[in-house]
PDB file of C-alpha atoms and ligand atoms in Angstrom:
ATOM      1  CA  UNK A   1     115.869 -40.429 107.458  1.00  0.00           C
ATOM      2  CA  UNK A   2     112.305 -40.221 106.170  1.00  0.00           C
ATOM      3  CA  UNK A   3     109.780 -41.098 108.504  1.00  0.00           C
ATOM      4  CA  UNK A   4     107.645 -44.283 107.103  1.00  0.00           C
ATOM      5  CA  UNK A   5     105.758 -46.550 108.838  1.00  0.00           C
ATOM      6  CA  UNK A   6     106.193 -48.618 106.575  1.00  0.00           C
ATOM      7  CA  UNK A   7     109.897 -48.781 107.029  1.00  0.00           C
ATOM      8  CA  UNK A   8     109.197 -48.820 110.926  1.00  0.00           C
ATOM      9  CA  UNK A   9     107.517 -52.597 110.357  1.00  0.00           C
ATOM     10  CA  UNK A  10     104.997 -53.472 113.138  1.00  0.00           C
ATOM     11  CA  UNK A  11     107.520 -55.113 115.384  1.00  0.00           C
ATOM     12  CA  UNK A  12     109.100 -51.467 115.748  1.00  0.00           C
ATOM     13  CA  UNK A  13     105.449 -49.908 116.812  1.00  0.00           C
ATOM     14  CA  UNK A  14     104.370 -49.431 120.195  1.00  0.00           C
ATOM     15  CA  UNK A  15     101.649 -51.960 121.306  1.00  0.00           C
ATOM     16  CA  UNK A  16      99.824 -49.125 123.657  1.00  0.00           C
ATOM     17  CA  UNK A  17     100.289 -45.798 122.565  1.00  0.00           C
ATOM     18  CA  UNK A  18      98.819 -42.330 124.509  1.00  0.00           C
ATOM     19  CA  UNK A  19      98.311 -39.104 123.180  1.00  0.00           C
ATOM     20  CA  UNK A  20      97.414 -36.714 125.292  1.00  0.00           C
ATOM     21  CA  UNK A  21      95.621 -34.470 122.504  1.00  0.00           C
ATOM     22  CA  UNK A  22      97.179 -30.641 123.834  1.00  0.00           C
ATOM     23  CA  UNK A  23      96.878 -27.271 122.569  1.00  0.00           C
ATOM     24  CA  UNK A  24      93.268 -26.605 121.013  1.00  0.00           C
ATOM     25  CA  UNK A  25      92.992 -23.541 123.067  1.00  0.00           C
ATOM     26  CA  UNK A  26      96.329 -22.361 121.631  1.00  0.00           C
ATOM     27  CA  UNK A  27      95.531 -23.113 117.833  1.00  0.00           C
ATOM     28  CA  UNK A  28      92.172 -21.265 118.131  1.00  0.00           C
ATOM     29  CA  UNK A  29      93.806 -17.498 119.915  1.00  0.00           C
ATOM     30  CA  UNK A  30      96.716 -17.972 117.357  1.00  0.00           C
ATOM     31  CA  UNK A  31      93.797 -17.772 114.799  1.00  0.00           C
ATOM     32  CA  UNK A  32      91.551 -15.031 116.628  1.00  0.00           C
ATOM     33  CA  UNK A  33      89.180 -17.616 117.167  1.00  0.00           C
ATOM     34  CA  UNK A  34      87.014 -18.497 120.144  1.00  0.00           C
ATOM     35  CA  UNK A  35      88.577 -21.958 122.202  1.00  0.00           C
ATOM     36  CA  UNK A  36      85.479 -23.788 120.969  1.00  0.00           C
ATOM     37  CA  UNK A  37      86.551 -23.884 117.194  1.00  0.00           C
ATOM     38  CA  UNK A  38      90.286 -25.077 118.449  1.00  0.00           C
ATOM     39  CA  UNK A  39      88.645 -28.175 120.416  1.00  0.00           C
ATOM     40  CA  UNK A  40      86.226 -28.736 116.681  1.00  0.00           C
ATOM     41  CA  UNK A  41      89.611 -28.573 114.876  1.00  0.00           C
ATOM     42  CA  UNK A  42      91.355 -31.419 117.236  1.00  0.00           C
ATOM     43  CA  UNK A  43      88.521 -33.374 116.914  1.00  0.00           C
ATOM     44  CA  UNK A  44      89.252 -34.001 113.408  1.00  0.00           C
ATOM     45  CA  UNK A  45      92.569 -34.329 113.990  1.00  0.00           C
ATOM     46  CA  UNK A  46      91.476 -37.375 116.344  1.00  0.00           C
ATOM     47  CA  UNK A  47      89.574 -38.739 113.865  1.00  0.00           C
ATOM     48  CA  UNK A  48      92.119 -39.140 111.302  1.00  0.00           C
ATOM     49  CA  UNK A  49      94.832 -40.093 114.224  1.00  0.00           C
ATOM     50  CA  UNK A  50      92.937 -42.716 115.430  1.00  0.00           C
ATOM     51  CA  UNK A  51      92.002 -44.432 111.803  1.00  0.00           C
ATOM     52  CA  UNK A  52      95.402 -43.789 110.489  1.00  0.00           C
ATOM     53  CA  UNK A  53      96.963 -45.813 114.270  1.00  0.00           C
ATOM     54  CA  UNK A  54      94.188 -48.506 112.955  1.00  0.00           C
ATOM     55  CA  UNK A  55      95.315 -48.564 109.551  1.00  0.00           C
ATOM     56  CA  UNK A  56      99.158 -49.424 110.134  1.00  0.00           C
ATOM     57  CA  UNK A  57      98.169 -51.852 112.989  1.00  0.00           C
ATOM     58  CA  UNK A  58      98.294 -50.355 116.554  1.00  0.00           C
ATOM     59  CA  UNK A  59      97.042 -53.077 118.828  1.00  0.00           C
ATOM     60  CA  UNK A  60      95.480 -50.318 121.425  1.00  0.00           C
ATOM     61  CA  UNK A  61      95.410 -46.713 121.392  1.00  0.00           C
ATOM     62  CA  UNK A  62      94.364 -44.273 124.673  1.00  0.00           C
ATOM     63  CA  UNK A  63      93.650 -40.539 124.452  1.00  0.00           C
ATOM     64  CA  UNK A  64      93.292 -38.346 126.625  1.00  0.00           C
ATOM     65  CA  UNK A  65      89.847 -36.083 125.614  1.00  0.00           C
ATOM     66  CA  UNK A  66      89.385 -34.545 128.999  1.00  0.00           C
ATOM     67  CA  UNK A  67      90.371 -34.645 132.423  1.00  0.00           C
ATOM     68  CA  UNK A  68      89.016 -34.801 136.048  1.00  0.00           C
ATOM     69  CA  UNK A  69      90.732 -31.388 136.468  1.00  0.00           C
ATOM     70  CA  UNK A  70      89.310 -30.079 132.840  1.00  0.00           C
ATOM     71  CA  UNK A  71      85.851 -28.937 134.225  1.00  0.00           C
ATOM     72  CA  UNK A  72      87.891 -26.185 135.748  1.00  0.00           C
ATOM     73  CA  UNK A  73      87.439 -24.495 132.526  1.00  0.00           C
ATOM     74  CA  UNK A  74      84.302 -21.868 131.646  1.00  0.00           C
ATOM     75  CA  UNK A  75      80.899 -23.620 131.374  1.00  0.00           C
ATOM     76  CA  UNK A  76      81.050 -22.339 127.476  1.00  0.00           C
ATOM     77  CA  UNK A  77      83.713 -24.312 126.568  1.00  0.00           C
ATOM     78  CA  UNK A  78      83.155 -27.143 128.479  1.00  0.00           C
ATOM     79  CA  UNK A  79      79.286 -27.493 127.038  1.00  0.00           C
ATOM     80  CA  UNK A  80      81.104 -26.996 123.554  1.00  0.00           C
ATOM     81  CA  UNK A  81      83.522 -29.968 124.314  1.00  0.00           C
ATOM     82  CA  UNK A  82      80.519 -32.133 125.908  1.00  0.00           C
ATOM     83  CA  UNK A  83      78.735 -31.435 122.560  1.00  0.00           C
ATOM     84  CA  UNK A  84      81.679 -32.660 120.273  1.00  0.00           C
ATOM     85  CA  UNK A  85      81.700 -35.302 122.591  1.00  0.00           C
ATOM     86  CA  UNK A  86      78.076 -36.124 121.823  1.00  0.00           C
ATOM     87  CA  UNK A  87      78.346 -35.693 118.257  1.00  0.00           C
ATOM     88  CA  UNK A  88      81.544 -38.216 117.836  1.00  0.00           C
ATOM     89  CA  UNK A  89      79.661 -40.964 119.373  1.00  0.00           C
ATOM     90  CA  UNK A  90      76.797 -40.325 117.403  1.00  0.00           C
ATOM     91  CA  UNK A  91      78.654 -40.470 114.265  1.00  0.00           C
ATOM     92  CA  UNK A  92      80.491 -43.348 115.456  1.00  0.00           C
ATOM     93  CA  UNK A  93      77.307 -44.920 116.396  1.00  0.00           C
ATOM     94  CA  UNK A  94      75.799 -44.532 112.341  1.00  0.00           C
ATOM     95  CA  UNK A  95      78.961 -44.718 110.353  1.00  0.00           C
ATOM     96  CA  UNK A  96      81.747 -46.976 112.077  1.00  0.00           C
ATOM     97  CA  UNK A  97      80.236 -50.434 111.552  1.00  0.00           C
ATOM     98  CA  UNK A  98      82.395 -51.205 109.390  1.00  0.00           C
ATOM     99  CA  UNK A  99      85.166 -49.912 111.135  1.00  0.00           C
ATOM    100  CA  UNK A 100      87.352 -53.142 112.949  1.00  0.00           C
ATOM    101  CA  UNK A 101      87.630 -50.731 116.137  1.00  0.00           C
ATOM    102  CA  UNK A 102      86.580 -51.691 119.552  1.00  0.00           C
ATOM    103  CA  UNK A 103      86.161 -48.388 121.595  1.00  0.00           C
ATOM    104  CA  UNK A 104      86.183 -48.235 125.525  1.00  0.00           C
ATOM    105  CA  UNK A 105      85.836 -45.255 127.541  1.00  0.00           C
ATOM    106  CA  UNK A 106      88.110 -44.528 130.964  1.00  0.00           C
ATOM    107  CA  UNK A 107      87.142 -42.416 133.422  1.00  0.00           C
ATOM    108  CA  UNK A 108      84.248 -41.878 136.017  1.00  0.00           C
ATOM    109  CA  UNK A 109      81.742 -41.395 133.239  1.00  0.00           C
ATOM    110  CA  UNK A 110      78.717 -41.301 136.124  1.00  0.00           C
ATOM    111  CA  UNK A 111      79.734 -37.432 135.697  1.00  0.00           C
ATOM    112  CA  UNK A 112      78.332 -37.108 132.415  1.00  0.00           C
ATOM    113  CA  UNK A 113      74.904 -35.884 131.492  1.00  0.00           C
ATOM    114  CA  UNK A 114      72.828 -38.921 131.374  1.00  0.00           C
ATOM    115  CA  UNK A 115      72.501 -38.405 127.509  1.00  0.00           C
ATOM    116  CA  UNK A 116      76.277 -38.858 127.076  1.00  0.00           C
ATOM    117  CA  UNK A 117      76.285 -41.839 129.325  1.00  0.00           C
ATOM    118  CA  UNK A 118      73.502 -43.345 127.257  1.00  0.00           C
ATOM    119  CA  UNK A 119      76.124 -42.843 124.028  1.00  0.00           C
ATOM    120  CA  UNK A 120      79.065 -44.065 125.990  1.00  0.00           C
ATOM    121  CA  UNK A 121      77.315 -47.236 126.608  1.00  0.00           C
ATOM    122  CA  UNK A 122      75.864 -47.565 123.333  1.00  0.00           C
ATOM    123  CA  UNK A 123      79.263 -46.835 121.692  1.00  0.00           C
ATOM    124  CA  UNK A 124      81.094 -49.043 123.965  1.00  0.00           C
ATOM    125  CA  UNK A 125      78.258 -52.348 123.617  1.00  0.00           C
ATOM    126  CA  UNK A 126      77.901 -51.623 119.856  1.00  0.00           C
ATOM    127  CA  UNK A 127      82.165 -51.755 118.916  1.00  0.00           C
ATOM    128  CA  UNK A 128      82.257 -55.152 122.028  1.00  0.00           C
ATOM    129  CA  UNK A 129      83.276 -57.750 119.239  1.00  0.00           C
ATOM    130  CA  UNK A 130      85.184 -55.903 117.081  1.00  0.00           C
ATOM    131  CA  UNK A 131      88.569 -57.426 116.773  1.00  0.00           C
ATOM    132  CA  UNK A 132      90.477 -54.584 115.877  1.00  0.00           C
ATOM    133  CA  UNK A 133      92.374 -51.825 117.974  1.00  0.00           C
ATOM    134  CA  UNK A 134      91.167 -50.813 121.157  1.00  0.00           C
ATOM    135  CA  UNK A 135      90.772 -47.211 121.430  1.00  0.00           C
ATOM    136  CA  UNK A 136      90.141 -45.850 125.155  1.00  0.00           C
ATOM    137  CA  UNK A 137      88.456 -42.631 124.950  1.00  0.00           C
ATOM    138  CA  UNK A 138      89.569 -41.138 128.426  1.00  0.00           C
ATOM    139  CA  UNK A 139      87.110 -38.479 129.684  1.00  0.00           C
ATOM    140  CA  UNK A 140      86.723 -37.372 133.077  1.00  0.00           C
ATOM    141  CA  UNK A 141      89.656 -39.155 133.795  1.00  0.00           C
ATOM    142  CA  UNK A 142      92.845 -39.003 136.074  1.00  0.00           C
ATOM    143  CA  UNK A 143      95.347 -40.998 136.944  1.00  0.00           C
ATOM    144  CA  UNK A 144      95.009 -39.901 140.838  1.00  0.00           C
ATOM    145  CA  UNK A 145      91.138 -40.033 140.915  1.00  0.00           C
ATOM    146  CA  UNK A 146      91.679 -44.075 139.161  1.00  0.00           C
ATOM    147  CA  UNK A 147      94.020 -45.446 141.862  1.00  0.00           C
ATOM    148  CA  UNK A 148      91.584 -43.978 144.437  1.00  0.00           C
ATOM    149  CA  UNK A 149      88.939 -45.866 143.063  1.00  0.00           C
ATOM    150  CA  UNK A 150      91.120 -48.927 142.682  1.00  0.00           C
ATOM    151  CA  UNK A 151      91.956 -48.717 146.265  1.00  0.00           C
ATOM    152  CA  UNK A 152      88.389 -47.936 147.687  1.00  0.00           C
ATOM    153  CA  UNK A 153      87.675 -51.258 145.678  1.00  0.00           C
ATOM    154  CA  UNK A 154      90.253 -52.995 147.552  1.00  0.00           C
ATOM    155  CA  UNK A 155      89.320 -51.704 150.986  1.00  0.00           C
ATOM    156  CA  UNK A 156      85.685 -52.970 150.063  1.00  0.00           C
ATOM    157  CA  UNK A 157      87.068 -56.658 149.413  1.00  0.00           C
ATOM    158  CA  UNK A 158      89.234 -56.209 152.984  1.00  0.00           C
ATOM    159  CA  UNK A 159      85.907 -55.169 154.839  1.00  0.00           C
ATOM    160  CA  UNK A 160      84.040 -57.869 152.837  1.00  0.00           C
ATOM    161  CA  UNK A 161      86.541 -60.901 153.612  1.00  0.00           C
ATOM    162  CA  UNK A 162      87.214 -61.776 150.190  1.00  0.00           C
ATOM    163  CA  UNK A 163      90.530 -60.325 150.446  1.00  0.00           C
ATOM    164  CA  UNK A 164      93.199 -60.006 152.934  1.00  0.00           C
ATOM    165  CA  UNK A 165      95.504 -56.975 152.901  1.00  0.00           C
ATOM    166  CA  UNK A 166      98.434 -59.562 152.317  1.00  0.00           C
ATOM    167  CA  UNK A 167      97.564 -60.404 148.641  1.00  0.00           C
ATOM    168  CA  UNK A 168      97.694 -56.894 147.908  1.00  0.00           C
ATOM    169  CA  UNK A 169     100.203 -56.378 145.059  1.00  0.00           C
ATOM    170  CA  UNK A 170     100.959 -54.748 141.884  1.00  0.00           C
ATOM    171  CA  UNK A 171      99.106 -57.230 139.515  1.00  0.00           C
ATOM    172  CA  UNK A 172      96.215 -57.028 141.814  1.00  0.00           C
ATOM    173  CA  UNK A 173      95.917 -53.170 141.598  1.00  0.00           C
ATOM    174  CA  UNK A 174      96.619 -53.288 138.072  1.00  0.00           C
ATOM    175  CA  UNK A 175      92.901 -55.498 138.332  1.00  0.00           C
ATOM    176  CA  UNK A 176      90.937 -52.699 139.179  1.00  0.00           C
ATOM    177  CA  UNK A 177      92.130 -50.067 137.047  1.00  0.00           C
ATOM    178  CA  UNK A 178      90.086 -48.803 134.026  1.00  0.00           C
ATOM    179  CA  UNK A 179      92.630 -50.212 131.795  1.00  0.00           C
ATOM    180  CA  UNK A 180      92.371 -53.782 133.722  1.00  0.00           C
ATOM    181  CA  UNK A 181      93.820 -56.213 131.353  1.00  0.00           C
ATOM    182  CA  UNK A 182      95.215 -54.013 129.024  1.00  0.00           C
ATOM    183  CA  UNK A 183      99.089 -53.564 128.310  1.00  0.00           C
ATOM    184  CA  UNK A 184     101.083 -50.465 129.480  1.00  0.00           C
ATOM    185  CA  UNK A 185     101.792 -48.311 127.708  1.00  0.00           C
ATOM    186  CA  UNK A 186     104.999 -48.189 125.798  1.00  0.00           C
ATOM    187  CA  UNK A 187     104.968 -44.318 123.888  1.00  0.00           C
ATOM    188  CA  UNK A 188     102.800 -41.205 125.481  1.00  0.00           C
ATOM    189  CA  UNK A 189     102.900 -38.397 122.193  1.00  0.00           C
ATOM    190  CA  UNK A 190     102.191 -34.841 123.862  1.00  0.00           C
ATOM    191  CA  UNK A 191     102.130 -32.350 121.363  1.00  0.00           C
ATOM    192  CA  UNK A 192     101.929 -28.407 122.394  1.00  0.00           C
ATOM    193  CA  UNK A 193     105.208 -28.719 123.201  1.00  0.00           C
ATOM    194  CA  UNK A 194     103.976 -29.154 127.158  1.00  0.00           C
ATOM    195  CA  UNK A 195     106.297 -31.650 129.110  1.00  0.00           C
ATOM    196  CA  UNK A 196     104.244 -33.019 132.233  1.00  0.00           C
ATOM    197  CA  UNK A 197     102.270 -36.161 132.252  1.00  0.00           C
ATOM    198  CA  UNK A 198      98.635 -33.623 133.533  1.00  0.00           C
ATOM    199  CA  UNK A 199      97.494 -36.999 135.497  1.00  0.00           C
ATOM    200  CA  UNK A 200      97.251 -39.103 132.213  1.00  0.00           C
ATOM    201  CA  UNK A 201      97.842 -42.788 133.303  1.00  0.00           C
ATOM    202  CA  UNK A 202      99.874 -41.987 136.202  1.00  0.00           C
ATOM    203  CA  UNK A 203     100.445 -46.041 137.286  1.00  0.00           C
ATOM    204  CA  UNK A 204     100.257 -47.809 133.520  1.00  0.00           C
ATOM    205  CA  UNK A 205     103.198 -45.251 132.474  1.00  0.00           C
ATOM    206  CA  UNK A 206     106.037 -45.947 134.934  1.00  0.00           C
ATOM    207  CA  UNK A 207     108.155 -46.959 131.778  1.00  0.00           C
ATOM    208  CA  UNK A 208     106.201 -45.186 129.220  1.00  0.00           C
ATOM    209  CA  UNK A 209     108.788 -43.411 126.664  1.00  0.00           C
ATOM    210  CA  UNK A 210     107.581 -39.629 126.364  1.00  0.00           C
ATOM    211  CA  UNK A 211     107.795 -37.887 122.788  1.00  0.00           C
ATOM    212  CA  UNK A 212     107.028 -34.530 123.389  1.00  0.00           C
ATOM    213  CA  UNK A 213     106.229 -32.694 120.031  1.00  0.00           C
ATOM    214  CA  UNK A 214     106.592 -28.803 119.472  1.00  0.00           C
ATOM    215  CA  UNK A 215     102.996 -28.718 117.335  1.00  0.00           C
ATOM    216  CA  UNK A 216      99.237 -27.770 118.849  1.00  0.00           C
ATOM    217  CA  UNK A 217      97.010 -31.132 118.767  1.00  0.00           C
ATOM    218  CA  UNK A 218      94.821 -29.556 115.163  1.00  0.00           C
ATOM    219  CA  UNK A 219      98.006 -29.240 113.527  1.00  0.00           C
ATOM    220  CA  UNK A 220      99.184 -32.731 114.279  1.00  0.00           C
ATOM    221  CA  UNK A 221      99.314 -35.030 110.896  1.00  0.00           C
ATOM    222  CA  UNK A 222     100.199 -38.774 110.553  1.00  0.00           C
ATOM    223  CA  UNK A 223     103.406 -37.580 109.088  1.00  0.00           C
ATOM    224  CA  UNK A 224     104.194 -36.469 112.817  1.00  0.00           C
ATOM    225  CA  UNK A 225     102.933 -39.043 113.903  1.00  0.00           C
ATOM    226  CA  UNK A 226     105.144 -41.306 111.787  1.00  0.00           C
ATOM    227  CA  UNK A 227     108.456 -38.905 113.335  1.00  0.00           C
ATOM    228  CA  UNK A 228     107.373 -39.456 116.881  1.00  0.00           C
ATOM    229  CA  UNK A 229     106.918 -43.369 116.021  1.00  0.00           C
ATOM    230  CA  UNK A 230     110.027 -43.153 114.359  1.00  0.00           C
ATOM    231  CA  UNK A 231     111.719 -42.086 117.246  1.00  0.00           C
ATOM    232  CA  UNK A 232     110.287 -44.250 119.794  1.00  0.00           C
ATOM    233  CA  UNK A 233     111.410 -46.980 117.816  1.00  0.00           C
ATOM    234  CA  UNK A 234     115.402 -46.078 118.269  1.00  0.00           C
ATOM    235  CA  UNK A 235     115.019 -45.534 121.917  1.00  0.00           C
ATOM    236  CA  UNK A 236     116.643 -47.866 123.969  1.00  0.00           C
ATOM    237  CA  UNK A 237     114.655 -49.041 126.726  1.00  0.00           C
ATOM    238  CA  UNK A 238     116.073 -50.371 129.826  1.00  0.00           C
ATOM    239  CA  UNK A 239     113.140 -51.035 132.655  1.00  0.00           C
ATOM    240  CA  UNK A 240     115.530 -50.579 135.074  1.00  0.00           C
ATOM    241  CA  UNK A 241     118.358 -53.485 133.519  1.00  0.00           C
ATOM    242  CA  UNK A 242     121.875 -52.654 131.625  1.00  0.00           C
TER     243      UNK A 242
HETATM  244  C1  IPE B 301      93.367 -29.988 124.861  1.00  0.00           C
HETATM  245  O1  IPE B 301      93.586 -28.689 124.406  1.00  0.00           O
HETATM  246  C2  IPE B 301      91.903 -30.336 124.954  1.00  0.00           C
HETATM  247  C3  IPE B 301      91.390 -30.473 126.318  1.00  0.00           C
HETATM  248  C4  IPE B 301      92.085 -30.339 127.402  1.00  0.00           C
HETATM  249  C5  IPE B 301      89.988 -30.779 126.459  1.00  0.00           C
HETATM  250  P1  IPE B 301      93.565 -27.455 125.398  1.00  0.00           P
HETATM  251  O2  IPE B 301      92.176 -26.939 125.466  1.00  0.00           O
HETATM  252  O3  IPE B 301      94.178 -27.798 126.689  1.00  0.00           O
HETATM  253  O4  IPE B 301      94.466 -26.412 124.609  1.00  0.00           O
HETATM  254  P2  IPE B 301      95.527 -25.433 125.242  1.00  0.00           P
HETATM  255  O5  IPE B 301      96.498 -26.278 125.997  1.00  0.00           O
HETATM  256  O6  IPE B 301      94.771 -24.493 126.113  1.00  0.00           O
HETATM  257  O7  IPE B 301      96.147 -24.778 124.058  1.00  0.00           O
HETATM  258  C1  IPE B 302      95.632 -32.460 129.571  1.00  0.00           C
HETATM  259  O1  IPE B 302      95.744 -31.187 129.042  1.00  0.00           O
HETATM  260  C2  IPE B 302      94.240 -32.995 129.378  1.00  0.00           C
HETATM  261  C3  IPE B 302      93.844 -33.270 128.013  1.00  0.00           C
HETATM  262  C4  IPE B 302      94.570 -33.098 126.941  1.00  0.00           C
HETATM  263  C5  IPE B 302      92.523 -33.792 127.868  1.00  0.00           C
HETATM  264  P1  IPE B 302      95.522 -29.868 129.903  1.00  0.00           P
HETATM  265  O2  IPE B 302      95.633 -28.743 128.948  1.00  0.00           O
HETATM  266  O3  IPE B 302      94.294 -29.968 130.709  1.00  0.00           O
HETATM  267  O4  IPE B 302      96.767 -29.904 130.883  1.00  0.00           O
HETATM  268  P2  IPE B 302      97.546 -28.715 131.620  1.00  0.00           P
HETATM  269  O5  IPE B 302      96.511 -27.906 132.341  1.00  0.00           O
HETATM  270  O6  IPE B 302      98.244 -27.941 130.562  1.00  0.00           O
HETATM  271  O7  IPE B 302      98.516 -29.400 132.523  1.00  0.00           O
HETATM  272 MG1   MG B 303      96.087 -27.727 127.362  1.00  0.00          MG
END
């Protein structure tokens, strides 16, 4: 079957989907090139991803760009993704207005050079009332390090008064996650060909469908986008019925 979304419809597409953006490294050795120019490379990719999940009517979008366990890396590479990081929002910042986006960021952004926080709020305040898709740019974020802030939030109400350990339930810790508010979400892509979840929305995905694609994150199109949308939409979810 050829792979259209226009023959999906919109009541076939996800309403949240992830994409945790894998395999830059990979794409640059296979080319002799340093890591750097892979990371360049998927930021296109993103680019054109996130315009083309716009364009056919995603309601909200979340990928992962780096992770609480990505600093790991050599200081080269991560400067190189902190200035590609820089450079989107600046671009975004001069040549999205008329782009129907609203862009959040998730993650403990305090960690960012205060530069890159000023661009994360500016990005964030200047996309507010856009009515469009919501695309959560998750950077310095893990699904571990979130729930520990959502509970140290918790335990602050508790010592506070203004909550009793009682009225502690699912709803309420969904609250005070980064994605408060926000559906769950129903398809995670992972291309790379990887299959683990690397801390990407460890809670919100409980009954996420996976789609795990055999292609490194620069090589990814919208026609593979349009397979892996394609198949979510002939899974048969259950959430734990018949
Ligand atoms: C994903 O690509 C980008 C980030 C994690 C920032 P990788 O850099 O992980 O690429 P591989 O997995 O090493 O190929
Ligand atoms: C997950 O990829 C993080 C991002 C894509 C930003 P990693 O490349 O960091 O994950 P592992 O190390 O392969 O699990
Ligand atoms: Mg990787």
């Amino acid at each position: 079957m050829k792979a259209s979304n226009q023959k999906l419809g919109t009541a076939m597409l996800p309403n949240h989907l992830g994409i945790i953006m894998d395999g830059n490294g990979r794409w640059a050795k296979k080319r002799g090139l340093p890591r750097p120019a892979g990371h360049t490379a998927g930021a296109n990719t993103f680019r054109t991803i996130a315009r083309y999940c716009s364009r056919i009517g995603i309601p909200y979008l979340t990928v992962y760009a780096f992770s609480t366990e990505n600093w790991k890396r050599p200081q080269d590479e991560v400067t190189a993704l902190m200035r590609l990081f820089k450079q989107y929002m600046e671009e975004a910042l001069r040549d999205f207005t008329d782009e129907n986006i609203r862009t959040r960021f998730i993650g403990d952004t305090s960690a960012f050079a205060p530069n890159l926080q000023d661009l994360i709020r500016r990005t964030e305040e200047s996309s507010k009332d856009k009515t469009g898709m919501v695309l959560n740019i998750a950077m310095n974020y893990g699904g571990r390090a979130e729930l520990a802030n959502a509970m140290r939030q918790l335990a602050r109400e508790v010592a506070a008064g203004s909550l009793v350990p009682e009225d502690i339930n699912e709803a309420l810790i969904e609250k005070r996650l980064y994605t408060a508010g926000q559906p769950d979400p129903d398809l995670i892509i992972r291309p790379s060909g990887e299959n683990r979840t690397s801390n990407f929305l460890l809670w919100q995905s409980a009954y996420s469908e996976y789609v795990s694609m055999d292609i490194l994150w620069p090589d990814f199109t919208t026609k593979d986008l349009d397979r892996a949308l394609m198949e979510f939409a002939q899974r048969n979810r259950r959430f734990g019925g018949i």
